[in-house]
mmCIF file of C-alpha atoms in Angstrom:
data_model
loop_
_atom_site.group_PDB
_atom_site.id
_atom_site.type_symbol
_atom_site.label_atom_id
_atom_site.label_comp_id
_atom_site.label_asym_id
_atom_site.label_seq_id
_atom_site.Cartn_x
_atom_site.Cartn_y
_atom_site.Cartn_z
ATOM 1 C CA UNK A 1 14.801 34.611 0.546
ATOM 2 C CA UNK A 2 11.578 35.195 2.436
ATOM 3 C CA UNK A 3 11.260 32.897 5.467
ATOM 4 C CA UNK A 4 7.840 31.572 6.467
ATOM 5 C CA UNK A 5 6.799 32.714 9.956
ATOM 6 C CA UNK A 6 4.066 31.263 12.111
ATOM 7 C CA UNK A 7 1.565 33.073 14.326
ATOM 8 C CA UNK A 8 2.875 31.695 17.689
ATOM 9 C CA UNK A 9 6.381 32.957 16.866
ATOM 10 C CA UNK A 10 5.103 36.394 15.825
ATOM 11 C CA UNK A 11 2.951 36.614 18.949
ATOM 12 C CA UNK A 12 5.847 35.744 21.240
ATOM 13 C CA UNK A 13 8.129 38.281 19.545
ATOM 14 C CA UNK A 14 5.491 41.010 19.738
ATOM 15 C CA UNK A 15 4.977 40.427 23.448
ATOM 16 C CA UNK A 16 8.711 40.521 24.041
ATOM 17 C CA UNK A 17 8.950 43.895 22.272
ATOM 18 C CA UNK A 18 6.010 45.227 24.272
ATOM 19 C CA UNK A 19 7.595 44.138 27.550
ATOM 20 C CA UNK A 20 10.902 45.717 26.518
ATOM 21 C CA UNK A 21 9.098 49.038 25.875
ATOM 22 C CA UNK A 22 7.485 48.839 29.299
ATOM 23 C CA UNK A 23 10.890 48.324 30.891
ATOM 24 C CA UNK A 24 12.292 51.401 29.164
ATOM 25 C CA UNK A 25 9.314 53.699 29.721
ATOM 26 C CA UNK A 26 10.125 54.530 33.391
ATOM 27 C CA UNK A 27 13.496 55.810 32.265
ATOM 28 C CA UNK A 28 11.914 57.991 29.591
ATOM 29 C CA UNK A 29 8.788 59.045 31.459
ATOM 30 C CA UNK A 30 9.715 59.040 35.128
ATOM 31 C CA UNK A 31 7.178 57.395 37.427
ATOM 32 C CA UNK A 32 4.366 57.373 34.897
ATOM 33 C CA UNK A 33 4.840 53.638 34.399
ATOM 34 C CA UNK A 34 5.677 50.870 36.863
ATOM 35 C CA UNK A 35 8.859 48.992 35.927
ATOM 36 C CA UNK A 36 8.638 45.432 34.517
ATOM 37 C CA UNK A 37 11.407 43.071 35.631
ATOM 38 C CA UNK A 38 13.330 40.726 33.332
ATOM 39 C CA UNK A 39 11.977 37.724 35.284
ATOM 40 C CA UNK A 40 8.427 38.847 34.483
ATOM 41 C CA UNK A 41 9.338 39.051 30.786
ATOM 42 C CA UNK A 42 10.740 35.507 30.828
ATOM 43 C CA UNK A 43 7.690 34.279 32.701
ATOM 44 C CA UNK A 44 5.399 35.794 30.051
ATOM 45 C CA UNK A 45 7.396 34.189 27.254
ATOM 46 C CA UNK A 46 7.251 30.803 28.996
ATOM 47 C CA UNK A 47 3.480 31.054 29.356
ATOM 48 C CA UNK A 48 3.081 31.750 25.633
ATOM 49 C CA UNK A 49 5.372 28.875 24.693
ATOM 50 C CA UNK A 50 3.424 26.528 26.964
ATOM 51 C CA UNK A 51 0.172 27.579 25.320
ATOM 52 C CA UNK A 52 1.520 27.077 21.795
ATOM 53 C CA UNK A 53 3.151 23.685 22.422
ATOM 54 C CA UNK A 54 0.766 20.729 22.567
ATOM 55 C CA UNK A 55 1.312 17.938 25.045
ATOM 56 C CA UNK A 56 0.795 14.686 23.170
ATOM 57 C CA UNK A 57 2.118 11.124 23.223
ATOM 58 C CA UNK A 58 5.520 10.799 21.561
ATOM 59 C CA UNK A 59 6.099 7.051 21.791
ATOM 60 C CA UNK A 60 4.059 3.838 22.022
ATOM 61 C CA UNK A 61 5.269 0.269 22.359
ATOM 62 C CA UNK A 62 2.344 -2.094 21.828
ATOM 63 C CA UNK A 63 3.320 -5.652 22.746
ATOM 64 C CA UNK A 64 0.009 -7.152 23.904
ATOM 65 C CA UNK A 65 0.021 -10.848 22.911
ATOM 66 C CA UNK A 66 -2.728 -12.473 20.884
ATOM 67 C CA UNK A 67 -3.924 -14.383 23.950
ATOM 68 C CA UNK A 68 -4.421 -11.127 25.877
ATOM 69 C CA UNK A 69 -6.208 -9.445 22.981
ATOM 70 C CA UNK A 70 -8.522 -12.418 22.534
ATOM 71 C CA UNK A 71 -9.396 -12.872 26.204
ATOM 72 C CA UNK A 72 -10.021 -9.159 26.782
ATOM 73 C CA UNK A 73 -12.183 -9.075 23.647
ATOM 74 C CA UNK A 74 -14.218 -12.065 24.818
ATOM 75 C CA UNK A 75 -14.873 -10.406 28.188
ATOM 76 C CA UNK A 76 -16.001 -7.247 26.375
ATOM 77 C CA UNK A 77 -18.454 -9.117 24.126
ATOM 78 C CA UNK A 78 -19.724 -11.398 26.891
ATOM 79 C CA UNK A 79 -20.569 -8.512 29.230
ATOM 80 C CA UNK A 80 -21.785 -6.058 26.591
ATOM 81 C CA UNK A 81 -25.443 -6.183 27.619
ATOM 82 C CA UNK A 82 -24.860 -6.871 31.315
ATOM 83 C CA UNK A 83 -25.132 -4.495 34.290
ATOM 84 C CA UNK A 84 -21.363 -4.102 34.296
ATOM 85 C CA UNK A 85 -20.120 -4.060 30.691
ATOM 86 C CA UNK A 86 -16.360 -4.287 30.392
ATOM 87 C CA UNK A 87 -14.227 -2.409 27.899
ATOM 88 C CA UNK A 88 -11.445 -4.574 26.469
ATOM 89 C CA UNK A 89 -9.099 -1.621 26.008
ATOM 90 C CA UNK A 90 -9.526 -0.548 29.639
ATOM 91 C CA UNK A 91 -8.739 -4.100 30.786
ATOM 92 C CA UNK A 92 -5.534 -4.176 28.733
ATOM 93 C CA UNK A 93 -4.522 -0.671 29.830
ATOM 94 C CA UNK A 94 -4.913 -1.677 33.477
ATOM 95 C CA UNK A 95 -2.747 -4.758 32.966
ATOM 96 C CA UNK A 96 -0.143 -2.567 31.271
ATOM 97 C CA UNK A 97 0.101 -0.460 34.437
ATOM 98 C CA UNK A 98 0.511 -3.657 36.459
ATOM 99 C CA UNK A 99 3.232 -4.988 34.171
ATOM 100 C CA UNK A 100 4.971 -1.684 33.520
ATOM 101 C CA UNK A 101 4.093 -2.151 29.861
ATOM 102 C CA UNK A 102 5.981 -5.470 29.721
ATOM 103 C CA UNK A 103 3.460 -8.047 28.499
ATOM 104 C CA UNK A 104 6.016 -10.817 28.740
ATOM 105 C CA UNK A 105 4.597 -10.990 32.274
ATOM 106 C CA UNK A 106 1.073 -11.578 30.943
ATOM 107 C CA UNK A 107 -1.007 -14.343 32.517
ATOM 108 C CA UNK A 108 -4.585 -15.067 31.527
ATOM 109 C CA UNK A 109 -5.455 -15.555 35.175
ATOM 110 C CA UNK A 110 -4.553 -11.902 35.846
ATOM 111 C CA UNK A 111 -7.037 -10.712 33.258
ATOM 112 C CA UNK A 112 -9.737 -13.134 34.450
ATOM 113 C CA UNK A 113 -9.276 -12.052 38.074
ATOM 114 C CA UNK A 114 -9.597 -8.389 37.093
ATOM 115 C CA UNK A 115 -12.714 -8.997 34.981
ATOM 116 C CA UNK A 116 -14.383 -11.137 37.646
ATOM 117 C CA UNK A 117 -13.751 -8.518 40.324
ATOM 118 C CA UNK A 118 -15.316 -5.835 38.114
ATOM 119 C CA UNK A 119 -18.325 -7.887 37.031
ATOM 120 C CA UNK A 120 -18.985 -8.872 40.661
ATOM 121 C CA UNK A 121 -19.067 -5.130 41.409
ATOM 122 C CA UNK A 122 -16.448 -5.520 44.125
ATOM 123 C CA UNK A 123 -14.803 -2.407 42.723
ATOM 124 C CA UNK A 124 -14.797 -0.158 39.671
ATOM 125 C CA UNK A 125 -12.138 0.672 37.123
ATOM 126 C CA UNK A 126 -12.173 4.262 38.401
ATOM 127 C CA UNK A 127 -11.367 3.078 41.936
ATOM 128 C CA UNK A 128 -8.680 0.669 40.753
ATOM 129 C CA UNK A 129 -6.911 3.269 38.637
ATOM 130 C CA UNK A 130 -7.311 6.338 40.876
ATOM 131 C CA UNK A 131 -3.706 6.128 42.033
ATOM 132 C CA UNK A 132 -2.246 4.480 38.947
ATOM 133 C CA UNK A 133 0.092 7.111 37.565
ATOM 134 C CA UNK A 134 0.402 5.708 34.037
ATOM 135 C CA UNK A 135 -3.084 4.326 33.469
ATOM 136 C CA UNK A 136 -4.226 7.425 31.542
ATOM 137 C CA UNK A 137 -1.218 7.100 29.237
ATOM 138 C CA UNK A 138 -1.814 3.418 28.475
ATOM 139 C CA UNK A 139 -5.534 3.989 27.996
ATOM 140 C CA UNK A 140 -4.932 6.744 25.445
ATOM 141 C CA UNK A 141 -2.158 4.810 23.699
ATOM 142 C CA UNK A 142 -4.074 1.530 23.467
ATOM 143 C CA UNK A 143 -7.240 3.331 22.409
ATOM 144 C CA UNK A 144 -5.240 4.823 19.557
ATOM 145 C CA UNK A 145 -4.241 1.300 18.465
ATOM 146 C CA UNK A 146 -7.531 -0.547 18.990
ATOM 147 C CA UNK A 147 -10.177 2.179 19.106
ATOM 148 C CA UNK A 148 -11.936 1.416 15.812
ATOM 149 C CA UNK A 149 -11.949 -2.367 16.010
ATOM 150 C CA UNK A 150 -14.817 -3.381 18.308
ATOM 151 C CA UNK A 151 -18.344 -2.021 18.485
ATOM 152 C CA UNK A 152 -21.870 -2.207 17.114
ATOM 153 C CA UNK A 153 -22.468 -2.721 13.411
ATOM 154 C CA UNK A 154 -24.781 -4.306 10.864
ATOM 155 C CA UNK A 155 -23.652 -6.872 8.324
ATOM 156 C CA UNK A 156 -25.244 -8.871 5.555
ATOM 157 C CA UNK A 157 -25.549 -12.620 6.147
ATOM 158 C CA UNK A 158 -26.959 -15.443 4.086
ATOM 159 C CA UNK A 159 -30.673 -16.116 4.610
ATOM 160 C CA UNK A 160 -30.194 -19.761 3.680
ATOM 161 C CA UNK A 161 -32.192 -19.417 0.484
ATOM 162 C CA UNK A 162 -29.639 -17.757 -1.749
ATOM 163 C CA UNK A 163 -30.445 -14.271 -0.509
ATOM 164 C CA UNK A 164 -29.073 -11.924 2.124
ATOM 165 C CA UNK A 165 -30.469 -10.220 5.209
ATOM 166 C CA UNK A 166 -29.052 -7.536 7.488
ATOM 167 C CA UNK A 167 -28.062 -8.601 10.996
ATOM 168 C CA UNK A 168 -27.179 -6.332 13.943
ATOM 169 C CA UNK A 169 -24.109 -7.365 15.856
ATOM 170 C CA UNK A 170 -21.676 -6.270 18.536
ATOM 171 C CA UNK A 171 -18.090 -7.427 18.292
ATOM 172 C CA UNK A 172 -15.073 -7.365 16.032
ATOM 173 C CA UNK A 173 -15.742 -5.062 13.090
ATOM 174 C CA UNK A 174 -12.140 -4.865 11.865
ATOM 175 C CA UNK A 175 -10.827 -7.379 9.332
ATOM 176 C CA UNK A 176 -7.719 -9.314 8.443
ATOM 177 C CA UNK A 177 -5.877 -7.588 5.577
ATOM 178 C CA UNK A 178 -5.953 -10.856 3.575
ATOM 179 C CA UNK A 179 -9.276 -11.973 2.053
ATOM 180 C CA UNK A 180 -11.011 -15.142 3.220
ATOM 181 C CA UNK A 181 -9.890 -18.361 1.545
ATOM 182 C CA UNK A 182 -6.411 -17.155 0.547
ATOM 183 C CA UNK A 183 -3.394 -18.783 2.139
ATOM 184 C CA UNK A 184 -0.485 -16.820 3.566
ATOM 185 C CA UNK A 185 2.337 -17.297 6.011
ATOM 186 C CA UNK A 186 3.990 -14.786 8.306
ATOM 187 C CA UNK A 187 6.253 -14.355 11.311
ATOM 188 C CA UNK A 188 7.206 -11.528 13.652
ATOM 189 C CA UNK A 189 9.538 -9.424 11.498
ATOM 190 C CA UNK A 190 8.972 -6.014 13.068
ATOM 191 C CA UNK A 191 12.274 -4.210 13.559
ATOM 192 C CA UNK A 192 14.253 -6.472 11.208
ATOM 193 C CA UNK A 193 17.000 -4.767 9.231
ATOM 194 C CA UNK A 194 16.322 -3.318 5.778
ATOM 195 C CA UNK A 195 19.041 -1.891 3.550
ATOM 196 C CA UNK A 196 17.484 -0.571 0.337
ATOM 197 C CA UNK A 197 18.254 3.141 0.150
ATOM 198 C CA UNK A 198 19.620 3.245 3.686
ATOM 199 C CA UNK A 199 19.848 1.023 6.761
ATOM 200 C CA UNK A 200 16.591 1.085 8.726
ATOM 201 C CA UNK A 201 14.301 -1.159 10.795
ATOM 202 C CA UNK A 202 11.277 -2.833 9.237
ATOM 203 C CA UNK A 203 8.287 -0.866 10.546
ATOM 204 C CA UNK A 204 5.480 -3.120 9.401
ATOM 205 C CA UNK A 205 4.333 -6.713 9.085
ATOM 206 C CA UNK A 206 4.861 -8.917 6.018
ATOM 207 C CA UNK A 207 2.284 -11.513 4.934
ATOM 208 C CA UNK A 208 3.636 -13.768 2.177
ATOM 209 C CA UNK A 209 1.066 -15.000 -0.309
ATOM 210 C CA UNK A 210 0.070 -15.488 -3.926
ATOM 211 C CA UNK A 211 0.221 -12.601 -6.404
ATOM 212 C CA UNK A 212 -3.252 -11.216 -7.002
ATOM 213 C CA UNK A 213 -4.640 -12.098 -3.567
ATOM 214 C CA UNK A 214 -7.330 -9.521 -2.657
ATOM 215 C CA UNK A 215 -6.169 -7.083 0.013
ATOM 216 C CA UNK A 216 -8.778 -5.917 2.524
ATOM 217 C CA UNK A 217 -9.272 -2.657 4.429
ATOM 218 C CA UNK A 218 -8.676 -3.464 8.095
ATOM 219 C CA UNK A 219 -10.745 -0.508 9.289
ATOM 220 C CA UNK A 220 -13.093 2.034 7.734
ATOM 221 C CA UNK A 221 -11.611 5.361 6.728
ATOM 222 C CA UNK A 222 -10.598 7.433 3.735
ATOM 223 C CA UNK A 223 -7.820 6.998 1.196
ATOM 224 C CA UNK A 224 -5.067 9.450 2.047
ATOM 225 C CA UNK A 225 -2.320 8.147 -0.256
ATOM 226 C CA UNK A 226 -2.453 6.198 -3.504
ATOM 227 C CA UNK A 227 0.450 5.731 -5.898
ATOM 228 C CA UNK A 228 4.104 4.792 -6.215
ATOM 229 C CA UNK A 229 6.669 4.874 -3.444
ATOM 230 C CA UNK A 230 10.202 3.682 -4.192
ATOM 231 C CA UNK A 231 10.295 1.647 -0.972
ATOM 232 C CA UNK A 232 6.736 0.298 -0.889
ATOM 233 C CA UNK A 233 6.081 0.140 -4.617
ATOM 234 C CA UNK A 234 2.402 0.545 -5.396
ATOM 235 C CA UNK A 235 0.886 1.404 -2.034
ATOM 236 C CA UNK A 236 -2.286 2.642 -0.364
ATOM 237 C CA UNK A 237 -2.537 4.731 2.806
ATOM 238 C CA UNK A 238 -5.893 4.776 4.615
ATOM 239 C CA UNK A 239 -6.612 7.075 7.565
ATOM 240 C CA UNK A 240 -9.185 6.146 10.209
ATOM 241 C CA UNK A 241 -12.080 8.555 10.634
ATOM 242 C CA UNK A 242 -10.825 9.649 14.059
ATOM 243 C CA UNK A 243 -7.427 10.310 12.392
ATOM 244 C CA UNK A 244 -5.552 8.337 15.056
ATOM 245 C CA UNK A 245 -4.551 5.430 12.779
ATOM 246 C CA UNK A 246 -2.848 5.386 9.385
ATOM 247 C CA UNK A 247 -2.930 1.998 7.642
ATOM 248 C CA UNK A 248 -0.186 1.395 5.088
ATOM 249 C CA UNK A 249 -0.534 -1.386 2.476
ATOM 250 C CA UNK A 250 2.503 -1.834 0.215
ATOM 251 C CA UNK A 251 4.147 -3.914 -2.569
ATOM 252 C CA UNK A 252 0.850 -4.221 -4.440
ATOM 253 C CA UNK A 253 0.461 -5.993 -7.766
ATOM 254 C CA UNK A 254 2.288 -4.860 -10.878
ATOM 255 C CA UNK A 255 -0.053 -3.395 -13.550
ATOM 256 C CA UNK A 256 -3.173 -3.950 -11.416
ATOM 257 C CA UNK A 257 -2.391 -2.737 -7.876
ATOM 258 C CA UNK A 258 -5.667 -1.132 -6.729
ATOM 259 C CA UNK A 259 -9.372 -1.666 -6.822
ATOM 260 C CA UNK A 260 -10.502 0.454 -9.777
ATOM 261 C CA UNK A 261 -13.065 2.326 -7.683
ATOM 262 C CA UNK A 262 -10.418 3.963 -5.487
ATOM 263 C CA UNK A 263 -8.863 7.407 -5.661
ATOM 264 C CA UNK A 264 -7.403 9.769 -3.080
ATOM 265 C CA UNK A 265 -10.278 10.873 -0.861
ATOM 266 C CA UNK A 266 -12.373 7.731 -1.408
ATOM 267 C CA UNK A 267 -14.192 6.407 1.648
ATOM 268 C CA UNK A 268 -13.717 2.693 2.319
ATOM 269 C CA UNK A 269 -15.578 0.379 4.659
ATOM 270 C CA UNK A 270 -13.803 -2.177 6.819
ATOM 271 C CA UNK A 271 -13.806 -5.402 4.819
ATOM 272 C CA UNK A 272 -13.719 -3.719 1.382
ATOM 273 C CA UNK A 273 -11.301 -4.923 -1.286
ATOM 274 C CA UNK A 274 -8.721 -2.165 -1.786
ATOM 275 C CA UNK A 275 -5.976 -3.811 -3.842
ATOM 276 C CA UNK A 276 -4.021 -6.920 -4.779
ATOM 277 C CA UNK A 277 -0.925 -8.591 -3.368
ATOM 278 C CA UNK A 278 2.274 -8.313 -5.394
ATOM 279 C CA UNK A 279 5.999 -7.605 -5.126
ATOM 280 C CA UNK A 280 6.567 -4.109 -6.489
ATOM 281 C CA UNK A 281 8.988 -1.644 -4.957
ATOM 282 C CA UNK A 282 12.654 -0.913 -4.253
ATOM 283 C CA UNK A 283 12.876 1.208 -7.368
ATOM 284 C CA UNK A 284 12.638 4.863 -8.343
ATOM 285 C CA UNK A 285 11.004 3.665 -11.569
ATOM 286 C CA UNK A 286 7.266 2.973 -11.282
ATOM 287 C CA UNK A 287 5.635 -0.420 -11.749
ATOM 288 C CA UNK A 288 8.793 -2.463 -11.175
ATOM 289 C CA UNK A 289 8.975 -5.828 -9.372
ATOM 290 C CA UNK A 290 12.143 -5.691 -7.303
ATOM 291 C CA UNK A 291 10.885 -7.588 -4.249
ATOM 292 C CA UNK A 292 11.922 -11.251 -4.307
ATOM 293 C CA UNK A 293 8.916 -12.816 -2.580
ATOM 294 C CA UNK A 294 5.321 -11.669 -3.266
ATOM 295 C CA UNK A 295 3.844 -10.367 -0.040
ATOM 296 C CA UNK A 296 1.737 -7.690 1.561
ATOM 297 C CA UNK A 297 3.531 -5.253 3.821
ATOM 298 C CA UNK A 298 0.989 -3.651 6.117
ATOM 299 C CA UNK A 299 1.803 -1.150 8.795
ATOM 300 C CA UNK A 300 -0.056 0.744 11.482
ATOM 301 C CA UNK A 301 1.059 4.275 12.330
ATOM 302 C CA UNK A 302 -0.332 6.148 15.330
ATOM 303 C CA UNK A 303 -0.878 9.891 15.055
ATOM 304 C CA UNK A 304 -1.528 11.991 18.157
ATOM 305 C CA UNK A 305 -0.483 15.222 16.448
ATOM 306 C CA UNK A 306 -0.228 15.994 12.725
ATOM 307 C CA UNK A 307 3.461 16.779 13.135
ATOM 308 C CA UNK A 308 3.950 13.008 13.622
ATOM 309 C CA UNK A 309 2.519 12.073 10.234
ATOM 310 C CA UNK A 310 5.816 12.323 8.337
ATOM 311 C CA UNK A 311 9.388 12.694 9.477
ATOM 312 C CA UNK A 312 11.488 11.662 12.438
ATOM 313 C CA UNK A 313 8.610 11.547 14.947
ATOM 314 C CA UNK A 314 6.558 8.750 13.361
ATOM 315 C CA UNK A 315 5.110 6.053 15.640
ATOM 316 C CA UNK A 316 4.705 2.588 14.080
ATOM 317 C CA UNK A 317 3.533 -0.383 16.144
ATOM 318 C CA UNK A 318 4.210 -4.082 15.815
ATOM 319 C CA UNK A 319 1.236 -5.682 14.014
ATOM 320 C CA UNK A 320 2.166 -9.369 14.366
ATOM 321 C CA UNK A 321 -0.040 -10.236 17.355
ATOM 322 C CA UNK A 322 -2.762 -7.946 16.023
ATOM 323 C CA UNK A 323 -2.675 -9.822 12.701
ATOM 324 C CA UNK A 324 -3.235 -13.091 14.546
ATOM 325 C CA UNK A 325 -6.180 -11.575 16.357
ATOM 326 C CA UNK A 326 -7.741 -10.165 13.173
ATOM 327 C CA UNK A 327 -7.430 -13.491 11.329
ATOM 328 C CA UNK A 328 -10.718 -14.614 12.904
ATOM 329 C CA UNK A 329 -12.555 -12.045 10.766
ATOM 330 C CA UNK A 330 -11.766 -12.376 7.060
ATOM 331 C CA UNK A 331 -13.808 -10.770 4.308
ATOM 332 C CA UNK A 332 -15.270 -13.101 1.696
ATOM 333 C CA UNK A 333 -14.756 -11.846 -1.859
ATOM 334 C CA UNK A 334 -15.905 -12.604 -5.410
ATOM 335 C CA UNK A 335 -14.372 -11.667 -8.770
ATOM 336 C CA UNK A 336 -16.173 -9.657 -11.422
ATOM 337 C CA UNK A 337 -15.123 -11.439 -14.668
ATOM 338 C CA UNK A 338 -15.629 -8.305 -16.763
ATOM 339 C CA UNK A 339 -13.672 -5.744 -14.733
ATOM 340 C CA UNK A 340 -11.288 -8.328 -13.140
ATOM 341 C CA UNK A 341 -11.854 -6.548 -9.801
ATOM 342 C CA UNK A 342 -12.839 -8.400 -6.640
ATOM 343 C CA UNK A 343 -15.722 -7.266 -4.436
ATOM 344 C CA UNK A 344 -16.800 -8.215 -0.942
ATOM 345 C CA UNK A 345 -19.714 -10.639 -0.760
ATOM 346 C CA UNK A 346 -21.330 -9.284 2.409
ATOM 347 C CA UNK A 347 -21.644 -5.545 2.945
ATOM 348 C CA UNK A 348 -21.333 -3.904 6.370
ATOM 349 C CA UNK A 349 -22.741 -0.752 7.966
ATOM 350 C CA UNK A 350 -21.364 0.901 11.101
#
């Protein structure tokens, strides 16, 4: 059987052979060549391995509470057009270095004190973090989680006369995964035991609701997966444009799981209707309802390197507190009686 070989491996092997030839040449050709020591060969191999192995984040635990997300966000929006605009992700990353990543220590007064010191220009974030060993890690990790959620955008709003006008805004441009006006209940179930197929932790967040509830794209991106999965039933996978976030929406409605406009490769806007709540899954046979309670399972996977997309190195974060935060921005929808599909009422442009 022919084994697939990759360029870095072939390059390393070729260099090793070359070095071995150089070692032997003095024996064959006298002093025509300078000898190469074994330590130099090992050093060369190590350099090649270092160049071919990427250094990327392997693990993220995101436990920022709703209160911290909300307060940091409010400081960001409030100072957006000031002389010293604050970045909510930088504020949270700094607190993470203070708490050692343990947000059970979080106090709103800590965040307020930090923001006030920065806005008063008593110091800068660069000065505060110059000697903070793990700040760069938390900044990159938290940016991967929250990077596409706040910024400038345009959205349609009612003009008060039955029409719509475009309005420029700065703020939360990500949406709750459940459409406006639809009830649901949830609790923090990340890490709970699951047994179908094999014992494993629950790596998402469940939102229990009524079958047929419109499901909303949290962030803009493109459809990367669409179809049946024996664990998630009918499911959709949407990748953010920066490729850092993979949004997983599962257990969608039997017979009518997706918005009819979608296919793999489709581009979706944050706030678009992408599918409908159901209870499919836990079956190798397609279109089967084997989940007891209708609900949306949505998960957020972080990807720092493509090798983390599938397999043992996946990084999934707890979405419970994030879901609470996103609930303030829910997309209003309307049903098309002919196609039975739901559509957003107010369009958005980023």
